[in-house]
Short mmCIF file of C-alpha atoms in Angstrom, two decimals:
data_model
loop_
_atom_site.label_atom_id
_atom_site.label_comp_id
_atom_site.label_asym_id
_atom_site.label_seq_id
_atom_site.Cartn_x
_atom_site.Cartn_y
_atom_site.Cartn_z
CA MET A 1 110.65 144.40 129.18
CA GLU A 2 109.44 144.29 125.35
CA SER A 3 106.43 145.96 123.91
CA ARG A 4 104.49 145.03 120.83
CA LEU A 5 103.12 146.65 118.14
CA ALA A 6 101.31 145.16 115.21
CA GLY A 7 103.21 142.26 115.80
CA ILE A 8 106.50 144.03 116.05
CA ILE A 9 108.71 143.41 118.93
CA PHE A 10 110.50 146.64 120.59
CA LYS A 11 113.02 146.79 123.09
CA PRO A 12 112.27 148.98 126.19
CA ARG A 13 114.07 152.03 124.66
CA ALA A 14 112.73 152.01 121.24
CA PHE A 15 110.25 154.35 120.05
CA PHE A 16 107.68 155.07 117.40
CA TYR A 17 106.00 157.95 115.68
CA PHE A 18 103.33 158.69 113.00
CA ASP A 19 103.81 161.34 110.51
CA ARG A 20 101.03 163.58 109.71
CA PHE A 21 100.14 162.13 106.59
CA HIS A 22 99.91 158.55 108.45
CA LEU A 23 98.19 160.20 111.34
CA ALA A 24 95.42 162.09 108.92
CA ARG A 25 94.41 158.72 107.25
CA LYS A 26 94.21 157.12 110.33
CA ILE A 27 92.09 159.91 111.75
CA ARG A 28 89.90 159.84 108.30
CA GLY A 29 89.35 156.24 108.68
CA ILE A 30 88.22 156.03 112.43
CA PHE A 31 86.64 159.54 112.61
CA GLN A 32 85.16 160.05 108.90
CA ASN A 33 81.34 160.02 110.47
CA HIS A 34 82.01 161.87 113.72
CA ARG A 35 80.39 165.11 114.20
CA ARG A 36 83.85 166.40 115.20
CA TYR A 37 85.63 165.20 112.14
CA ARG A 38 86.13 168.67 110.28
CA GLU A 39 87.49 170.17 113.56
CA MET A 40 89.93 167.31 113.97
CA ARG A 41 91.13 167.92 110.39
CA LYS A 42 91.53 171.38 110.99
CA ALA A 43 93.49 171.10 114.21
CA LEU A 44 95.83 168.80 112.55
CA GLU A 45 96.23 171.05 109.72
CA SER A 46 97.22 173.80 112.20
CA PHE A 47 99.47 171.72 114.47
CA ASP A 48 97.26 172.00 117.29
CA GLY A 49 97.35 168.92 119.35
CA LYS A 50 95.00 170.18 122.29
CA LYS A 51 92.18 170.39 119.72
CA LEU A 52 92.56 167.05 118.83
CA SER A 53 92.43 165.89 122.53
CA PRO A 54 88.96 164.80 123.95
CA ASN A 55 88.98 167.11 126.50
#
């Protein structure tokens, strides 16, 4: 079974990751006008993944 991401085909055991720079850029682009945007940035800067989750 293959999976696709942005038109790229990955084999079943392939993986990908976001580094902090690209993750921060994506968060800014999507959530810039969100009421929790500042909290999200602080959580990313402090490496706190639990604060980034919606729950």
